[in-house]
XYZ file of C-alpha atoms in Angstrom:
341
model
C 0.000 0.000 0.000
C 3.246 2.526 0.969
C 4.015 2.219 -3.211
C 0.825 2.927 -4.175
C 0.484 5.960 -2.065
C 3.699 7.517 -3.104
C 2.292 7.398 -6.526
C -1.402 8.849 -5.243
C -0.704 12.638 -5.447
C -3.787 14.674 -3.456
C -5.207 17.890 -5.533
C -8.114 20.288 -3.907
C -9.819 21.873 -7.145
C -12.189 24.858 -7.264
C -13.811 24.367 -10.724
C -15.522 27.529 -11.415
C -17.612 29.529 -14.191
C -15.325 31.940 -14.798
C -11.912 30.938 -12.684
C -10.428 27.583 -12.116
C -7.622 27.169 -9.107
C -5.956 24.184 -7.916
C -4.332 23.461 -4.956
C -0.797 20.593 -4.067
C 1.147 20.475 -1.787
C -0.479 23.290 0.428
C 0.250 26.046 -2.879
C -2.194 27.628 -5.574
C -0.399 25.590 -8.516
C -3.021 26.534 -11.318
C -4.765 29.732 -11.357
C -6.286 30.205 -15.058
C -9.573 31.073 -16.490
C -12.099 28.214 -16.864
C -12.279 28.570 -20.650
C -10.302 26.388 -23.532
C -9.753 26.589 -27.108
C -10.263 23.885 -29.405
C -9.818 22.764 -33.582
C -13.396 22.604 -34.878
C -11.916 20.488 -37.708
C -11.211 17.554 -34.678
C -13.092 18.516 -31.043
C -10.259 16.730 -29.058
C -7.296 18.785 -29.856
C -6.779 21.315 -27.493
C -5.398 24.736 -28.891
C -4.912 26.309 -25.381
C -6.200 26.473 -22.139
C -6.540 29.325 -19.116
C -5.006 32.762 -20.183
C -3.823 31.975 -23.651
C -7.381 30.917 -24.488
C -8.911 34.189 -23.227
C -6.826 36.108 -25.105
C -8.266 34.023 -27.899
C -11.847 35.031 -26.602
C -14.020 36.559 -28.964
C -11.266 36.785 -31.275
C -11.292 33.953 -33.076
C -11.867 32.562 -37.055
C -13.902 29.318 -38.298
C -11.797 26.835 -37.514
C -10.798 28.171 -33.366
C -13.620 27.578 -31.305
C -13.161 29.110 -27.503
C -15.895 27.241 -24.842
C -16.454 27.662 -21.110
C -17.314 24.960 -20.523
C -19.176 26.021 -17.339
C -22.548 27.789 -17.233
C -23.704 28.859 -14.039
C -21.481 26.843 -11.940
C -22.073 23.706 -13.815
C -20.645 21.550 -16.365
C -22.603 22.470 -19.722
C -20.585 20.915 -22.245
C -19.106 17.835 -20.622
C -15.980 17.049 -23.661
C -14.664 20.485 -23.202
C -14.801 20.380 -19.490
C -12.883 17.450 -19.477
C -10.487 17.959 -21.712
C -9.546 21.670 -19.825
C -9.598 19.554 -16.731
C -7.109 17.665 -18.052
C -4.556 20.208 -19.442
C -5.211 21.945 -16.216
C -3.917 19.026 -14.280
C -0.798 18.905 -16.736
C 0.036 22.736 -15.605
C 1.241 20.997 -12.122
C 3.803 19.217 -13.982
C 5.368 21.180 -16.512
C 8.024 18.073 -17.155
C 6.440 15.046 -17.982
C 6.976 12.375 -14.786
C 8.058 9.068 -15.533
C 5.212 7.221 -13.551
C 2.196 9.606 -14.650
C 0.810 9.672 -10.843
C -3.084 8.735 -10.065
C -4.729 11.871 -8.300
C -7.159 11.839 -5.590
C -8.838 14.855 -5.850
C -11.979 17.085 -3.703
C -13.308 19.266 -6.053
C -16.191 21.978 -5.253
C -19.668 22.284 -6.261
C -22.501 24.360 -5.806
C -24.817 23.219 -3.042
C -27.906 23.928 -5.106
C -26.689 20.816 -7.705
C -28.791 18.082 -8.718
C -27.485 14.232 -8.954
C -27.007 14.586 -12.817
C -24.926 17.286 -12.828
C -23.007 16.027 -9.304
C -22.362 12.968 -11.979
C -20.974 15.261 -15.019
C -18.229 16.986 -12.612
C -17.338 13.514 -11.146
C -17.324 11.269 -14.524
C -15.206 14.121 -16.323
C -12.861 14.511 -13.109
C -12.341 10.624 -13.843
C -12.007 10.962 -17.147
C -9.300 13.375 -17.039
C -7.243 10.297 -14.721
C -8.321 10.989 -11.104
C -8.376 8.124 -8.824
C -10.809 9.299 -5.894
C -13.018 11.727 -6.726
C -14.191 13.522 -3.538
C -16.990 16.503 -3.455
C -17.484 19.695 -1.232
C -20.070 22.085 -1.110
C -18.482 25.229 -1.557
C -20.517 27.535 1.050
C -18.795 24.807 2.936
C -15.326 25.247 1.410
C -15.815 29.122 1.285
C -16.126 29.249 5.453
C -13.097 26.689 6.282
C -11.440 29.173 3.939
C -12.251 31.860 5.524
C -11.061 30.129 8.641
C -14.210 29.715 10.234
C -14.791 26.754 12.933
C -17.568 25.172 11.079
C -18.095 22.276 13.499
C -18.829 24.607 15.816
C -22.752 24.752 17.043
C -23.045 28.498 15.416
C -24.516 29.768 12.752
C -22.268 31.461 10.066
C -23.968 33.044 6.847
C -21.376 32.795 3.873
C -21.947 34.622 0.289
C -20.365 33.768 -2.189
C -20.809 35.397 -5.047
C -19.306 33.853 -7.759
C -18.828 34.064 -11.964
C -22.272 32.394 -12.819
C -24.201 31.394 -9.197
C -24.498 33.532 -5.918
C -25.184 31.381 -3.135
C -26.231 32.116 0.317
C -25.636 29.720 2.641
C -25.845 29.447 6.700
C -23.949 26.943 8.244
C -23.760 25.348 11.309
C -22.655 22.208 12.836
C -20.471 20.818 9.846
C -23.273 21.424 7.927
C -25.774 23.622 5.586
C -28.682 24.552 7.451
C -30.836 26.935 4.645
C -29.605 28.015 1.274
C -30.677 30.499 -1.563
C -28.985 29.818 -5.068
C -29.469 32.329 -7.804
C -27.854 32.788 -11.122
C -27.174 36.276 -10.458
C -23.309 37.256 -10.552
C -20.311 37.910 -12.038
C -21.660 36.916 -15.376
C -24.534 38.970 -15.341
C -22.639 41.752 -13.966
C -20.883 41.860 -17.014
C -23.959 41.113 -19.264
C -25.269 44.993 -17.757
C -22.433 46.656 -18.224
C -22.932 45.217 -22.023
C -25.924 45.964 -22.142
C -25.844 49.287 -20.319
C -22.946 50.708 -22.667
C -25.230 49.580 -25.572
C -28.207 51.298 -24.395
C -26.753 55.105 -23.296
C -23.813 54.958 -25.227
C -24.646 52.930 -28.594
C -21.036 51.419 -28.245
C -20.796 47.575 -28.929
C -18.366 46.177 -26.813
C -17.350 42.745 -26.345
C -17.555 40.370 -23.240
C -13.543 40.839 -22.036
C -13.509 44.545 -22.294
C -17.149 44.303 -20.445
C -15.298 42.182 -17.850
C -12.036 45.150 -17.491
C -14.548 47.705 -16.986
C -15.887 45.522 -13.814
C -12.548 44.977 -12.234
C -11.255 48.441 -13.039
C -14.392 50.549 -12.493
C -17.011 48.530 -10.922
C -18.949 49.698 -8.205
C -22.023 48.785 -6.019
C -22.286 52.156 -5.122
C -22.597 56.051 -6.655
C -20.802 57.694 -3.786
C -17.117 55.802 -2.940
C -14.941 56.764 -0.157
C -12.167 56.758 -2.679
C -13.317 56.232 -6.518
C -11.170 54.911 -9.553
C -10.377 56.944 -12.513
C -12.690 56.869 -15.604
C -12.084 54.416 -17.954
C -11.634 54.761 -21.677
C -13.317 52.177 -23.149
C -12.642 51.190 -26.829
C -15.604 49.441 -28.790
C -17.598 49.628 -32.182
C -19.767 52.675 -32.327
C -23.558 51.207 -33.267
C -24.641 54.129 -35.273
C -21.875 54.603 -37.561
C -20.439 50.789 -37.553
C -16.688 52.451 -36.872
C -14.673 51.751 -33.633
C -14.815 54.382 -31.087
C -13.798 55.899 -27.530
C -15.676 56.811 -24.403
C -15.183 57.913 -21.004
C -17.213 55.737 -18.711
C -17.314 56.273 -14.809
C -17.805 53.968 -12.001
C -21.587 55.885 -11.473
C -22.371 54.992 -14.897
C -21.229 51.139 -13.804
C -22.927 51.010 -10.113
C -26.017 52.275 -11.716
C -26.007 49.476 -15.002
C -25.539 47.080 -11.588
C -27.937 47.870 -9.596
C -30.745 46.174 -10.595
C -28.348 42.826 -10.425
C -27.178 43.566 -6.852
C -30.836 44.277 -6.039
C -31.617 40.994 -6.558
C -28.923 39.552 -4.521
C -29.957 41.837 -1.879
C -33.480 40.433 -2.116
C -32.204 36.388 -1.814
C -30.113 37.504 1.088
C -33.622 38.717 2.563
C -35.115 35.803 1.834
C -32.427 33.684 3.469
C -32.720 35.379 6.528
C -35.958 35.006 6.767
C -35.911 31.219 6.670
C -33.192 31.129 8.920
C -34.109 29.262 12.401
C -33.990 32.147 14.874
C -31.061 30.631 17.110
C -28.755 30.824 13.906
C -30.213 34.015 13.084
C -29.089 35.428 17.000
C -25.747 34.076 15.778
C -25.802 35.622 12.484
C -26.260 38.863 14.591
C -23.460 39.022 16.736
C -21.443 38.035 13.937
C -22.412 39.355 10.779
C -22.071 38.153 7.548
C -19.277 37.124 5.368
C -18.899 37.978 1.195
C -16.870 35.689 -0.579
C -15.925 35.006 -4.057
C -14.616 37.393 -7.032
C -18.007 39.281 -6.662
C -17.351 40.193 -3.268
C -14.490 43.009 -4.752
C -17.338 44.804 -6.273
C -16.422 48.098 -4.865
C -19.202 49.415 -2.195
C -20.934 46.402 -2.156
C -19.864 45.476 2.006
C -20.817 49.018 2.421
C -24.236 48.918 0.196
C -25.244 45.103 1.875
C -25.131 46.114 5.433
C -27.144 49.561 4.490
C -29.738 47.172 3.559
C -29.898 44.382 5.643
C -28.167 46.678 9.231
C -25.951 43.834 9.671
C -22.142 43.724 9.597
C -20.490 42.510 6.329
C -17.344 41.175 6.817
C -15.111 40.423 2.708
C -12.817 37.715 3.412
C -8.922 38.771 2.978
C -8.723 36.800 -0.666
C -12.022 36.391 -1.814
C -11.063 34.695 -4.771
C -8.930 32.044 -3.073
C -10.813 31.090 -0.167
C -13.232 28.573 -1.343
C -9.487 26.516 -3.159
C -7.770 27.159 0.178
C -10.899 25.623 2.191
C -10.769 22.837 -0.301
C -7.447 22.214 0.361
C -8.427 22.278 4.248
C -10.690 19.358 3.816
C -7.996 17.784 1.010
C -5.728 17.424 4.507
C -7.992 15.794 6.582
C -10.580 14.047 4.519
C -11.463 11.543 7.000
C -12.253 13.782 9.212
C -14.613 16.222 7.911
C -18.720 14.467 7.720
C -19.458 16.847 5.067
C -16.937 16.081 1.971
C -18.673 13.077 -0.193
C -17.550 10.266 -2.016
């Protein structure tokens, strides 16, 4: 058995709509965006993967076809997720080993999954040559990542707002006591600012720039302790079909948002009011915690606990903590009730 484990190499994977991180040996190895490029002349050849696919994005002729293979958390085209899977996996060793090792792996998924698609993530995870195939909810994930004691007989509301789900989750006990899924985030975030650019500016702009507007000008908010510049934004001018140039500020952006965030907002309502009121005493003294890329909307701490009067804590790396809780539960995967086989 002492062989076989030295040849068993553990991986904690986050497998995400828009970001995909994996953890070994205690480090973020992989950090890439969940997207991969492929020949449409033969579907299994894999162009690239991560970056160098994005940069591919949108940009492409007939015969380079980018996917994400991930729609709103889950796998929606089940040969492309596996084969980015697997060239993902190869970005841990850039030199080939000599025994190819056999990977037991915990990847995340969303806690509002059905059995079907629970089966997609773990028959392409098996595909692309993992041994053991473990699974943890990732409001779960997201709060040993934060560091929270989740054993612990306290309620803890985690939300994690992510590229294509935002889930709200309150846990207690080693496990998920009420839960709101909605497919409301960092996709749809970008979808307004699309649309919203379309609408006031009759500029055409395409989903990456969309996406550098978010991280370099996005707000939740119209009035920010200390705003970022204005942005010019390059795109195709509607009215005249030639490319052109605007200004756009992060007012413009919190107000194309707003209707998004409103809804999350609302869920977050909703989950607190089916919370059992011992938890929600809990969820009092200690507020609530924002996790995921969506959580570095700027304002958006700020504009939650306006609405709901409770504290909003962000976690340090919002984008890492549900991979680093993985990799918690990687470590002692005996232990923990809540990781599945």
């Amino acid at each position: 058995m002492g062989l076989f484990n030295f040849f068993t190499q553990e991986i904690a994977m986050d497998l995400g709509t828009a970001n995909t991180l994996i953890i070994h040996n205690d480090e973020v190895v992989v950090n890439e965006p969940s997207i991969v490029a492929l020949n449409r002349n033969n579907m299994k050849e894999v162009l690239a993967v991560g970056k160098k696919a994005l940069m591919m994005h949108e940009k492409t002729h007939e015969s380079i076809r980018t996917v994400r293979p991930l729609k709103d958390g889950v796998i929606a085209d089940f040969n492309a997720a596996e084969l980015m899977i697997r060239e993902l996996i190869k970005m841990i060793y850039p030199k080939k080993p000599l025994f190819p090792p056999s990977w037991r792996m915990v990847i995340c998924i969303p806690s509002s999954i059905t059995e079907v698609e629970k089966r997609a993530v773990r028959d392409s995870a098996e595909q692309a040559g993992a041994k053991e195939v473990y699974m943890i909810h990732e409001p779960m994930a997201a709060a040993l990542g934060i560091g929270i004691d989740v054993e612990e007989p306290v309620g803890n509301m985690i939300i994690d707002i992510g590229g294509g789900t935002t889930g709200i989750t309150v846990i207690a006990l080693a496990g998920i006591v009420c839960d709101q899924s909605i497919r409301i985030a960092g996709d749809e975030f970008t979808a307004d600012i699309m649309e919203a650019l379309r609408r006031y500016h009759s500029l055409l702009i395409g989903e990456r720039t969309a996406e550098q507007i978010k991280i370099q000008v996005g707000a939740a908010m119209k009035d920010l302790d200390n705003p970022p510049d204005d942005l010019p934004v390059n795109g195709r001018d509607l009215v005249t079909g030639i490319p052109k140039q605007i200004m756009v500020s992060y007012q413009e952006i919190a107000e194309a948002l707003d209707k998004s965030i409103f809804k999350i907002e609302e869920a977050i309502l909703k989950a607190l009011e089916t919370t059992p009121p011992e938890l929600a005493a809990d969820i009092y003294r200690r507020g609530l915690y924002l996790t995921g890329g969506g959580a570095l909307l700027r304002g958006l701490d700020k504009r939650l606990s306006a609405k709901i009067k409770l504290p909003v804590h962000v976690a340090d790396d919002p984008l890492k903590s549900v991979v680093r809780g993985t990799g918690l539960a990687l470590k002692n995967y005996q232990r923990f009730p809540f990781i599945m086989r």
